[in-house]
Amino acid sequence: MEEENIRHGERPRDIVHPGSAGQQLYQSLYKFASFPEAIIDAHTNEVISYAQIFETSCRLAVSIEQYGLNENNVVGVCSENNINFFNPVLAALYLGIPVATSNDMYTDGELTGHLNISKPTIMFSSKKALPLILRVQQNLSFIKKVVVIDSMYDINGVECVSTFVARYTDHTFDPLSFTPKDFDPLEKIALIMSSSGTTGLPKGVVLSHRSLTIRFVHSRDPIYGTRTVPQTSILSLVPFHHAFGMFTTLSYFVVGLKVVMLKKFEGALFLKTIQNYKIPTIVVAPPVMVFLAKSPLVDQYDLSSLTEVATGGAPLGKDVAEAVAKRLKLPGIIQGYGLTETCCAVMITPHNAVKTGSTGRPLPYIKAKVLDNATGKALGPGERGEICFQSEMIMKGYYNNPEATIDTIDKDGWLHSGDIGYYDEDGNFFIVDRLKELIKYKGYQVAPAELENLLLQHPSIADAGVTGVPDEFGGQLPAACVVLESGKTLTEKEVQDFIAAQVTPTKHLRGGVVFVDSIPKGPTGKLIRKELREIFAQRAPKSKL
Ligand code: M24
């Protein structure tokens, strides 16, 4: 019997590719091989074509296999957004070898912890990330080889892609002589992404090839896809190592779009890129929306090519959405909502029914419900509860972590998002709060447990609790309550510097540090985060960006 109050995504307009994501991507790159532009670096205007990606990814696949890797190994990629980023990703997807991506801004300690989860055998690194990779490799014996993705030459004995592939393929190599492997797309791991989930430290999110091929259906959908006409330009700014950037950008290759890429957000360059490339569509995180709503720079550029602005990854204020739509003369703003654990967006605003403030409706192949955690019942329109999803698109689980998996996906296969929300009579969803402890600064994940563990290692700190304080630009700023060891003193700045020395800038304690006598805890010793938030709410707001 069909359960009451389950919200089904619309009927799909396209069927899921029956094979692997690697097979589908291989077919798409081949189909679009005559298109001169696949990715353009807007900083340098460097371009690579569909034919080049097709050939390089196939040569890399042959080489990775000949080098000795198989489906029991993992391929690592650590790079800033880069036009060569996807070559090793595609190669591994053709072979059915899992790919794990790493944030290139990590400190040595963060990267070491991160790589210890997936244990890649071979690391593909950008020139920029190479010193970091070589430092951490000294203590990580599972990394047998490092290859540089964006250099024409070897760097101090570290092979570049051309040298690596020249050993196993020659200049007569025909990509059509290579065939992606055939396997069960539901079983085979495509990627291992990083997320802290609802609680604790960052974990490896295991996504199958089927997760990706469902995303590709969404990207080709005329109502939910970002752009569906081949060769249309799209600006890609979200980090490729994160699920949002990874799966939106991969899906652009399936549609045959021209991806104009930025490594990082710089206001003037961002606006100049839209103007010069006459970009019709941008997909950005909410802080960029605040910039579009408020910055005087916006008036200095011709942005009339823009017909679609899409955002996601963190809450978007209704006022901000309305201000951007008004300023850019758009009928509305497209919002998507997703988790690393759902691969990509599971809800998007339908193009034909934009409702400002809503995160959209469940996509084809997705079931959603609003759960009353007290009764276990799915709630009806207007009632608030935890939003849960069921789909072949959601993760298979956390890598080598069955306990965390059971805490997140229940016995009936529902993924508990940790977000509180509701849907209206038309089936539009709204996110109102976050039940889980995750902090999101500019759309980036910050796991309180990770910062608390570091704070507790300070000899003068007896106890600590970390939470997010609201901020207009950042969304939330990580902030700490600290209990000092008796007789010890520390300043707010000393605590901030202690953390800043150990973590990537997105995790710095920009929301401040408050010294307290005790950390609010429940009877079982569990931290009460709501009370932590209240401590900061009583403080005068201060934004340090
Ligand atoms: P991860 N509103 C409020 N909170 C949101 C949100 C939203 N629209 N989206 C995400 N969150 C918060 O780092 C929730 O607390 C992502 O953020 C993620 C991953 C893949 C794709 O993952 C949630 O529990 C996307 C986001 C995505 N967002 O938009 C689109 N894709 C998209 C938009 C337009 O684990 C937590 O962040 C078109 C196409 C698109 F794919 C999850 O944080």
Coordinates of C-alpha atoms and ligand atoms in Angstrom, one line a residue:
M1 CA 0.0 0.0 0.0
E2 CA 1.3 3.5 -0.9
E3 CA 2.2 5.4 2.2
E4 CA 0.4 8.7 2.8
N5 CA 2.1 12.0 2.4
I6 CA 5.0 10.8 0.3
R7 CA 5.9 13.4 -2.3
H8 CA 7.0 11.8 -5.6
G9 CA 9.1 13.6 -8.1
E10 CA 7.4 14.3 -11.5
R11 CA 7.4 11.6 -14.1
P12 CA 10.9 11.6 -15.8
R13 CA 11.0 12.9 -19.3
D14 CA 14.1 10.8 -20.1
I15 CA 15.0 7.3 -18.9
V16 CA 18.1 6.6 -16.9
H17 CA 21.0 5.3 -19.0
P18 CA 21.1 1.6 -18.3
G19 CA 24.8 1.4 -18.1
S20 CA 27.5 3.1 -16.0
A21 CA 28.1 6.9 -15.7
G22 CA 31.5 6.2 -17.4
Q23 CA 29.7 4.7 -20.4
Q24 CA 27.3 7.6 -20.6
L25 CA 30.0 10.2 -20.3
Y26 CA 32.2 8.4 -22.9
Q27 CA 29.2 8.4 -25.4
S28 CA 28.5 12.1 -24.7
L29 CA 32.1 13.3 -25.1
Y30 CA 32.3 11.3 -28.4
K31 CA 28.9 12.8 -29.6
F32 CA 30.1 16.3 -28.9
A33 CA 33.7 15.8 -30.2
S34 CA 33.2 18.4 -33.0
F35 CA 32.5 21.2 -30.4
P36 CA 35.6 23.3 -30.1
E37 CA 35.0 24.3 -26.4
A38 CA 34.3 22.0 -23.5
I39 CA 35.9 24.0 -20.7
I40 CA 37.3 27.5 -20.7
D41 CA 39.5 29.0 -17.9
A42 CA 38.1 32.5 -17.6
H43 CA 41.3 33.7 -15.8
T44 CA 43.5 32.8 -18.8
N45 CA 41.1 32.1 -21.7
E46 CA 42.7 28.7 -22.1
V47 CA 40.3 26.3 -23.7
I48 CA 40.0 22.5 -24.1
S49 CA 37.7 20.9 -26.6
Y50 CA 35.4 17.9 -26.2
A51 CA 37.8 16.0 -28.5
Q52 CA 40.7 16.7 -26.2
I53 CA 38.9 15.7 -23.1
F54 CA 37.7 12.5 -24.9
E55 CA 41.2 11.5 -26.0
T56 CA 43.1 12.4 -22.8
S57 CA 40.5 10.7 -20.5
C58 CA 40.7 7.5 -22.7
R59 CA 44.5 7.5 -22.8
L60 CA 44.5 8.0 -19.0
A61 CA 42.1 5.1 -18.5
V62 CA 44.4 2.8 -20.5
S63 CA 47.4 4.0 -18.6
I64 CA 45.8 3.8 -15.1
E65 CA 44.9 0.2 -15.9
Q66 CA 48.3 -0.7 -17.3
Y67 CA 49.9 0.9 -14.3
G68 CA 48.2 -1.8 -12.4
L69 CA 45.1 -0.3 -10.8
N70 CA 41.8 -2.2 -10.6
E71 CA 38.4 -1.6 -9.0
N72 CA 39.8 -2.4 -5.5
N73 CA 42.0 0.7 -5.7
V74 CA 41.0 4.3 -5.4
V75 CA 42.1 7.2 -7.6
G76 CA 42.6 10.5 -5.8
V77 CA 42.3 14.0 -7.3
C78 CA 43.4 17.2 -5.5
S79 CA 43.2 20.4 -7.4
E80 CA 41.6 23.8 -7.5
N81 CA 39.1 24.3 -10.3
N82 CA 41.1 23.6 -13.4
I83 CA 40.3 22.8 -17.0
N84 CA 42.2 19.5 -16.6
F85 CA 40.4 18.4 -13.4
F86 CA 37.9 16.0 -15.0
N87 CA 40.4 14.0 -17.1
P88 CA 41.4 11.5 -14.3
V89 CA 37.8 11.6 -12.9
L90 CA 36.4 10.5 -16.3
A91 CA 39.2 7.9 -16.8
A92 CA 38.4 6.2 -13.5
L93 CA 34.7 6.3 -14.2
Y94 CA 35.3 4.4 -17.5
L95 CA 37.2 1.8 -15.5
G96 CA 34.8 1.5 -12.5
I97 CA 37.6 2.6 -10.1
P98 CA 36.3 4.8 -7.3
V99 CA 37.5 8.5 -7.4
A100 CA 38.0 10.5 -4.2
T101 CA 38.4 14.3 -4.5
S102 CA 40.2 16.5 -1.9
N103 CA 40.0 20.2 -1.2
D104 CA 43.3 21.8 -2.4
M105 CA 43.1 24.4 0.5
Y106 CA 43.4 21.7 3.2
T107 CA 46.3 22.0 5.7
D108 CA 48.6 19.0 5.9
G109 CA 46.7 17.6 8.9
E110 CA 43.3 17.9 7.3
L111 CA 44.5 16.3 4.0
T112 CA 46.2 13.5 5.9
G113 CA 43.0 12.8 7.8
H114 CA 40.9 13.0 4.7
L115 CA 43.1 10.7 2.6
N116 CA 43.2 8.1 5.4
I117 CA 39.5 7.5 4.7
S118 CA 39.7 6.5 1.1
K119 CA 43.4 5.6 0.8
P120 CA 44.0 6.4 -2.9
T121 CA 46.9 4.5 -4.6
I122 CA 47.5 7.2 -7.2
M123 CA 47.0 11.0 -6.7
F124 CA 46.3 13.3 -9.6
S125 CA 47.4 16.8 -8.4
S126 CA 47.5 20.3 -9.9
K127 CA 50.8 22.1 -9.9
K128 CA 49.4 24.3 -7.1
A129 CA 48.5 21.4 -4.9
L130 CA 51.7 19.4 -5.6
P131 CA 53.8 20.7 -2.6
L132 CA 50.9 19.8 -0.3
I133 CA 50.5 16.3 -1.8
L134 CA 54.3 15.6 -1.7
R135 CA 54.5 16.6 2.0
V136 CA 51.6 14.4 3.1
Q137 CA 52.7 11.5 0.9
Q138 CA 55.8 11.1 3.1
N139 CA 53.6 9.7 5.9
L140 CA 51.0 8.0 3.7
S141 CA 52.5 4.8 2.3
F142 CA 49.4 3.8 0.3
I143 CA 50.0 6.7 -2.2
K144 CA 52.3 4.9 -4.7
K145 CA 52.3 7.5 -7.4
V146 CA 51.6 11.2 -8.0
V147 CA 50.8 12.6 -11.5
V148 CA 50.5 16.4 -12.3
I149 CA 47.4 17.2 -14.3
D150 CA 48.1 20.7 -15.6
S151 CA 51.8 20.7 -16.5
M152 CA 53.4 20.1 -19.9
Y153 CA 56.6 18.9 -18.2
D154 CA 57.5 16.6 -15.2
I155 CA 58.1 18.6 -12.0
N156 CA 61.2 17.5 -10.0
G157 CA 60.8 13.9 -11.1
V158 CA 57.0 13.9 -10.6
E159 CA 55.4 12.8 -13.9
C160 CA 52.9 15.0 -15.8
V161 CA 50.0 13.4 -17.6
S162 CA 51.8 13.4 -21.0
T163 CA 54.7 11.5 -19.6
F164 CA 52.5 9.0 -17.7
V165 CA 50.3 8.2 -20.7
A166 CA 53.2 8.1 -23.2
R167 CA 54.5 5.0 -21.3
Y168 CA 51.3 3.1 -22.1
T169 CA 49.9 4.7 -25.3
D170 CA 51.5 6.4 -28.3
H171 CA 50.6 9.2 -30.7
T172 CA 48.6 6.9 -32.9
F173 CA 46.2 6.1 -30.0
D174 CA 42.6 6.0 -31.1
P175 CA 40.1 6.7 -28.3
L176 CA 37.6 4.5 -30.1
S177 CA 39.9 1.5 -29.6
F178 CA 39.1 1.9 -25.8
T179 CA 35.8 0.7 -24.4
P180 CA 34.5 1.7 -21.0
K181 CA 34.0 -1.3 -18.7
D182 CA 30.6 -2.9 -18.3
F183 CA 29.4 -3.5 -14.7
D184 CA 26.3 -3.2 -12.5
P185 CA 25.8 0.6 -12.1
L186 CA 23.9 0.2 -8.8
E187 CA 26.7 -1.7 -7.2
K188 CA 29.9 -0.1 -8.5
I189 CA 31.3 2.9 -6.6
A190 CA 31.7 5.9 -8.8
L191 CA 33.0 8.5 -6.2
I192 CA 33.8 8.8 -2.5
M193 CA 33.0 12.4 -1.6
S194 CA 33.6 14.1 1.8
S195 CA 30.9 15.1 4.2
S196 CA 30.5 15.2 8.0
G197 CA 26.8 14.3 7.6
T198 CA 24.5 15.0 10.6
T199 CA 27.2 14.6 13.3
G200 CA 30.9 13.9 14.0
L201 CA 33.9 14.1 11.8
P202 CA 34.1 14.1 8.0
K203 CA 33.3 10.8 6.4
G204 CA 33.5 9.3 2.9
V205 CA 30.2 9.4 1.0
V206 CA 29.9 6.4 -1.4
L207 CA 28.0 7.2 -4.6
S208 CA 27.2 4.6 -7.2
H209 CA 27.3 5.0 -11.0
R210 CA 23.5 5.0 -10.8
S211 CA 23.6 8.2 -8.6
L212 CA 25.3 10.0 -11.4
T213 CA 23.2 8.7 -14.2
I214 CA 20.1 9.9 -12.4
R215 CA 21.7 13.4 -12.0
F216 CA 22.3 13.3 -15.8
V217 CA 18.5 12.7 -16.3
H218 CA 17.8 15.8 -14.2
S219 CA 20.3 17.9 -16.1
R220 CA 18.6 17.0 -19.5
D221 CA 15.1 17.8 -18.2
P222 CA 13.6 20.9 -19.8
I223 CA 11.8 21.9 -16.5
Y224 CA 14.6 21.2 -14.0
G225 CA 17.8 21.2 -16.1
T226 CA 20.0 24.3 -16.0
R227 CA 20.4 24.5 -19.8
T228 CA 19.6 21.8 -22.3
V229 CA 20.7 23.2 -25.6
P230 CA 24.3 22.0 -26.6
Q231 CA 27.0 24.6 -26.8
T232 CA 25.2 27.1 -24.5
S233 CA 27.7 28.8 -22.1
I234 CA 27.4 28.2 -18.4
L235 CA 29.5 29.7 -15.7
S236 CA 30.9 27.2 -13.2
L237 CA 32.3 28.6 -10.0
V238 CA 31.4 26.1 -7.4
P239 CA 34.4 24.0 -6.3
F240 CA 34.8 20.8 -8.4
H241 CA 36.0 18.8 -5.4
H242 CA 32.6 19.3 -3.7
A243 CA 29.5 17.4 -4.8
F244 CA 27.7 20.5 -5.9
G245 CA 30.5 21.5 -8.3
M246 CA 31.4 17.9 -9.3
F247 CA 28.0 16.7 -10.3
T248 CA 26.6 19.9 -11.9
T249 CA 29.8 20.2 -14.0
L250 CA 29.9 16.5 -15.0
S251 CA 26.3 16.8 -16.1
Y252 CA 27.1 19.8 -18.4
F253 CA 29.3 17.4 -20.4
V254 CA 26.3 15.1 -20.9
V255 CA 24.4 18.0 -22.3
G256 CA 27.3 19.3 -24.4
L257 CA 27.5 22.8 -22.7
K258 CA 30.4 25.2 -22.9
V259 CA 31.7 25.4 -19.3
V260 CA 33.3 28.7 -18.5
M261 CA 35.2 28.1 -15.3
L262 CA 36.5 30.3 -12.5
K263 CA 38.9 29.0 -9.8
K264 CA 37.6 31.3 -7.2
F265 CA 35.2 34.2 -6.7
E266 CA 36.6 37.7 -7.6
G267 CA 33.8 40.2 -8.0
A268 CA 35.1 42.1 -11.0
L269 CA 36.4 39.1 -12.9
F270 CA 33.1 37.2 -12.2
L271 CA 31.1 40.1 -13.7
K272 CA 33.5 40.6 -16.6
T273 CA 33.3 36.9 -17.5
I274 CA 29.5 37.1 -17.7
Q275 CA 29.7 40.2 -19.9
N276 CA 32.5 39.0 -22.2
Y277 CA 31.2 35.4 -22.7
K278 CA 27.6 36.6 -22.8
I279 CA 26.7 34.0 -20.3
P280 CA 23.0 33.2 -20.0
T281 CA 23.2 30.9 -16.9
I282 CA 25.1 31.0 -13.7
V283 CA 25.0 28.5 -10.8
V284 CA 26.4 30.0 -7.6
A285 CA 26.4 29.7 -3.8
P286 CA 24.3 32.2 -1.7
P287 CA 27.2 34.6 -0.8
V288 CA 27.5 35.4 -4.6
M289 CA 23.7 36.2 -4.5
V290 CA 24.3 38.7 -1.7
F291 CA 27.1 40.2 -3.9
L292 CA 24.7 40.4 -6.9
A293 CA 22.0 42.0 -4.7
K294 CA 24.3 44.6 -3.1
S295 CA 27.6 45.3 -4.8
P296 CA 27.8 48.7 -6.7
L297 CA 30.2 46.9 -9.1
V298 CA 27.2 45.1 -10.6
D299 CA 26.0 48.3 -12.4
Q300 CA 29.3 48.7 -14.2
Y301 CA 28.9 45.6 -16.4
D302 CA 26.5 44.6 -19.1
L303 CA 24.8 41.5 -17.6
S304 CA 21.8 41.5 -20.0
S305 CA 22.8 38.1 -21.4
L306 CA 21.8 36.5 -18.0
T307 CA 18.4 34.8 -18.3
E308 CA 18.8 32.3 -15.5
V309 CA 20.4 32.6 -12.0
A310 CA 20.5 29.4 -10.0
T311 CA 21.7 28.9 -6.4
G312 CA 21.9 26.2 -3.7
G313 CA 24.1 24.6 -1.1
A314 CA 22.9 26.9 1.8
P315 CA 19.9 28.9 2.7
L316 CA 19.0 31.9 0.4
G317 CA 17.2 34.8 2.0
K318 CA 13.9 35.7 0.3
D319 CA 14.9 39.4 0.3
V320 CA 18.2 38.6 -1.4
A321 CA 16.4 36.4 -4.0
E322 CA 13.9 39.2 -4.7
A323 CA 16.6 41.9 -4.9
V324 CA 18.7 39.9 -7.4
A325 CA 15.7 39.1 -9.6
K326 CA 14.7 42.7 -9.6
R327 CA 18.2 44.0 -10.3
L328 CA 18.8 41.6 -13.1
K329 CA 15.2 41.8 -14.5
L330 CA 14.6 38.1 -14.1
P331 CA 11.2 36.5 -13.4
G332 CA 12.7 34.6 -10.4
I333 CA 15.7 32.8 -9.0
I334 CA 16.1 29.1 -9.4
Q335 CA 17.0 27.3 -6.2
G336 CA 18.3 23.8 -5.8
Y337 CA 18.7 21.8 -2.6
G338 CA 21.0 18.8 -2.1
L339 CA 23.4 17.0 0.1
T340 CA 26.7 15.3 -0.6
E341 CA 24.8 12.2 0.6
T342 CA 22.2 12.7 -2.2
C343 CA 24.9 13.1 -4.9
C344 CA 23.4 16.4 -6.2
A345 CA 20.2 18.4 -6.1
V346 CA 17.1 16.3 -5.1
M347 CA 14.9 19.4 -5.3
I348 CA 15.0 22.2 -7.8
T349 CA 12.6 25.1 -8.6
P350 CA 10.7 24.1 -11.7
H351 CA 11.3 26.7 -14.5
N352 CA 7.6 26.9 -15.1
A353 CA 6.6 27.6 -11.5
V354 CA 9.2 29.6 -9.7
K355 CA 8.2 30.3 -6.1
T356 CA 10.6 32.7 -4.4
G357 CA 11.9 31.3 -1.1
S358 CA 11.2 27.7 -2.0
T359 CA 14.0 25.2 -2.6
G360 CA 11.8 23.6 -5.3
R361 CA 10.1 20.3 -5.7
P362 CA 11.4 16.7 -5.6
L363 CA 13.0 15.8 -9.0
P364 CA 12.1 12.8 -11.1
Y365 CA 13.2 9.5 -9.5
I366 CA 13.2 11.1 -6.0
K367 CA 10.7 10.4 -3.2
A368 CA 10.6 12.9 -0.3
K369 CA 8.7 13.1 2.9
V370 CA 8.5 15.4 6.0
L371 CA 9.0 13.2 9.0
D372 CA 7.5 13.8 12.4
N373 CA 10.4 12.3 14.4
A374 CA 8.2 11.9 17.5
T375 CA 5.5 9.7 15.8
G376 CA 7.5 8.4 12.8
K377 CA 4.6 9.6 10.5
A378 CA 5.0 11.5 7.2
L379 CA 3.4 14.9 7.6
G380 CA 1.0 16.8 5.4
P381 CA 1.2 20.2 3.8
G382 CA 2.3 23.1 6.0
E383 CA 3.6 20.8 8.8
R384 CA 7.2 21.0 9.9
G385 CA 9.5 18.1 10.3
E386 CA 12.7 16.4 9.1
I387 CA 13.0 16.1 5.4
C388 CA 13.9 12.6 4.2
F389 CA 14.6 11.2 0.8
Q390 CA 14.5 7.8 -0.9
S391 CA 16.0 7.2 -4.3
E392 CA 18.7 5.2 -6.1
M393 CA 20.4 8.5 -6.3
I394 CA 21.2 8.7 -2.6
M395 CA 24.5 7.3 -1.3
K396 CA 25.1 3.6 -0.7
G397 CA 26.5 4.6 2.7
Y398 CA 29.6 6.0 4.4
Y399 CA 32.8 4.4 3.3
N400 CA 33.8 1.6 5.8
N401 CA 31.5 3.2 8.4
P402 CA 28.4 1.0 8.9
E403 CA 27.5 2.7 12.2
A404 CA 27.3 6.2 10.7
T405 CA 25.4 4.8 7.7
I406 CA 22.7 3.2 9.9
D407 CA 22.3 6.5 11.7
T408 CA 21.6 8.3 8.4
I409 CA 19.7 5.8 6.2
D410 CA 16.9 4.0 8.1
K411 CA 15.9 0.4 7.5
D412 CA 13.3 1.4 4.9
G413 CA 16.0 3.2 2.9
W414 CA 15.1 6.8 3.8
L415 CA 18.0 9.2 4.1
H416 CA 17.4 11.6 7.0
S417 CA 18.7 15.0 5.8
G418 CA 19.0 16.7 9.2
D419 CA 17.1 19.6 7.8
I420 CA 13.7 20.9 9.0
G421 CA 11.2 22.0 6.5
Y422 CA 7.7 21.7 5.1
Y423 CA 5.9 21.7 1.7
D424 CA 2.9 23.8 0.6
E425 CA -0.3 22.7 -1.1
D426 CA 1.5 22.8 -4.5
G427 CA 4.3 20.6 -3.4
N428 CA 6.9 23.4 -3.1
F429 CA 9.4 22.7 -0.3
F430 CA 10.8 25.2 2.2
I431 CA 13.8 24.7 4.5
V432 CA 13.4 26.5 7.8
D433 CA 16.1 25.1 10.1
R434 CA 18.9 22.6 10.5
L435 CA 18.5 19.8 13.1
K436 CA 22.0 18.5 12.5
E437 CA 25.1 20.1 13.9
L438 CA 26.7 20.9 10.6
I439 CA 27.8 24.6 10.0
K440 CA 27.8 26.0 6.5
Y441 CA 30.1 29.0 5.9
K442 CA 29.6 30.3 2.3
G443 CA 28.2 26.9 1.4
Y444 CA 31.3 25.1 2.7
Q445 CA 30.9 22.4 5.4
V446 CA 32.3 23.0 8.8
A447 CA 32.0 20.1 11.2
P448 CA 31.8 21.4 14.8
A449 CA 33.3 18.1 16.1
E450 CA 36.5 18.6 14.1
L451 CA 37.1 22.1 15.6
E452 CA 36.1 20.9 19.1
N453 CA 38.7 18.0 18.8
L454 CA 41.4 20.5 17.9
L455 CA 40.4 23.0 20.7
L456 CA 40.6 20.2 23.2
Q457 CA 44.2 19.5 22.2
H458 CA 45.2 23.0 23.5
P459 CA 46.9 22.6 26.9
S460 CA 45.0 25.6 28.4
I461 CA 41.5 24.5 27.2
A462 CA 39.5 22.2 29.4
D463 CA 36.3 22.0 27.3
A464 CA 34.9 23.5 24.1
G465 CA 31.7 23.6 22.0
V466 CA 31.4 25.0 18.5
T467 CA 28.4 26.4 16.7
G468 CA 27.5 28.6 13.8
V469 CA 26.4 32.2 14.3
P470 CA 24.2 33.8 11.6
D471 CA 25.9 36.2 9.1
E472 CA 24.5 38.0 6.1
F473 CA 27.4 37.2 3.8
G474 CA 28.8 33.9 5.1
G475 CA 25.5 32.4 6.0
Q476 CA 27.0 31.1 9.3
L477 CA 30.3 31.9 11.0
P478 CA 32.0 29.2 13.0
A479 CA 32.2 30.3 16.7
A480 CA 33.5 28.6 19.8
C481 CA 32.6 28.5 23.5
V482 CA 35.7 27.7 25.5
V483 CA 36.3 26.6 29.2
L484 CA 39.8 27.3 30.3
E485 CA 41.9 25.0 32.6
S486 CA 42.0 26.6 36.0
G487 CA 44.6 29.2 36.4
K488 CA 45.2 29.5 32.6
T489 CA 44.5 32.5 30.5
L490 CA 44.0 32.9 26.7
T491 CA 42.7 35.7 24.5
E492 CA 40.0 35.3 21.8
K493 CA 42.7 36.0 19.2
E494 CA 45.0 33.3 20.6
V495 CA 42.2 30.7 20.3
Q496 CA 41.4 31.9 16.8
D497 CA 45.0 31.8 15.7
F498 CA 45.4 28.3 17.2
I499 CA 42.6 27.0 15.0
A500 CA 43.6 29.1 12.0
A501 CA 47.0 27.4 12.0
Q502 CA 45.5 24.0 11.6
V503 CA 42.5 24.2 9.3
T504 CA 41.4 25.6 5.9
P505 CA 40.3 29.2 5.9
T506 CA 36.6 28.4 5.6
K507 CA 36.8 26.8 9.1
H508 CA 38.4 29.7 10.9
L509 CA 36.5 30.9 14.0
R510 CA 35.2 34.1 12.4
G511 CA 32.2 34.1 14.6
G512 CA 34.4 34.7 17.7
V513 CA 35.3 32.9 20.9
V514 CA 33.4 33.2 24.2
F515 CA 35.0 32.1 27.5
V516 CA 32.4 30.3 29.7
D517 CA 32.4 28.4 33.0
S518 CA 30.9 25.3 31.5
I519 CA 29.6 23.9 28.2
P520 CA 25.9 23.3 28.2
K521 CA 25.4 19.5 28.2
G522 CA 22.4 17.1 28.6
P523 CA 22.2 14.3 31.2
T524 CA 24.1 11.9 28.9
G525 CA 26.9 14.4 28.4
K526 CA 25.8 15.4 24.9
L527 CA 26.4 19.0 24.0
I528 CA 23.2 21.1 23.7
R529 CA 24.0 23.1 20.6
K530 CA 20.8 25.2 20.9
E531 CA 22.1 26.7 24.1
L532 CA 25.5 27.4 22.5
R533 CA 23.7 29.3 19.8
E534 CA 21.8 31.3 22.5
I535 CA 25.1 32.3 24.1
F536 CA 26.2 33.9 20.8
A537 CA 22.8 35.4 20.1
Q538 CA 23.2 37.5 23.3
R539 CA 26.5 38.9 21.9
A540 CA 26.5 42.0 19.7
P541 CA 26.7 40.8 16.0
K542 CA 30.2 41.0 14.5
S543 CA 31.1 39.9 11.0
K544 CA 34.7 39.2 10.2
L545 CA 35.0 38.1 6.6
Ligands
M24_1 P1 26.5 19.5 1.5 N1 18.6 25.8 1.2 C1 19.0 25.6 2.5 N2 19.9 24.7 2.9 C2 20.6 24.1 1.9 C3 20.3 24.2 0.5 C4 19.2 25.1 0.2 N3 18.9 25.4 -1.1 N4 21.1 23.4 -0.2 C5 21.8 22.7 0.7 N5 21.6 23.1 2.0 C6 22.2 22.8 3.2 O1 27.7 20.3 1.5 C7 21.3 21.8 4.0 O2 21.5 21.9 5.4 C8 25.4 20.5 -0.7 O3 25.2 21.6 -0.2 C9 25.0 20.2 -2.1 C10 25.5 19.0 -2.7 C11 25.2 18.7 -4.0 C12 24.4 19.6 -4.7 O4 25.8 19.4 0.1 C13 21.9 20.4 3.5 O5 21.6 19.4 4.4 C14 23.9 20.8 -4.1 C15 24.2 21.1 -2.8 C16 23.1 21.7 -4.9 N6 22.5 22.7 -4.4 O6 21.9 23.3 -5.5 C17 22.1 22.6 -6.5 N7 22.9 21.6 -6.2 C18 21.6 23.0 -7.8 C19 21.0 24.2 -8.0 C20 20.5 24.6 -9.3 O7 26.6 18.1 1.9 C21 23.4 20.7 3.5 O8 23.4 22.1 3.0 C22 20.6 23.7 -10.3 C23 21.2 22.5 -10.2 C24 21.7 22.1 -8.9 F1 22.2 20.9 -8.8 C25 24.1 19.8 2.6 O9 25.4 20.3 2.4

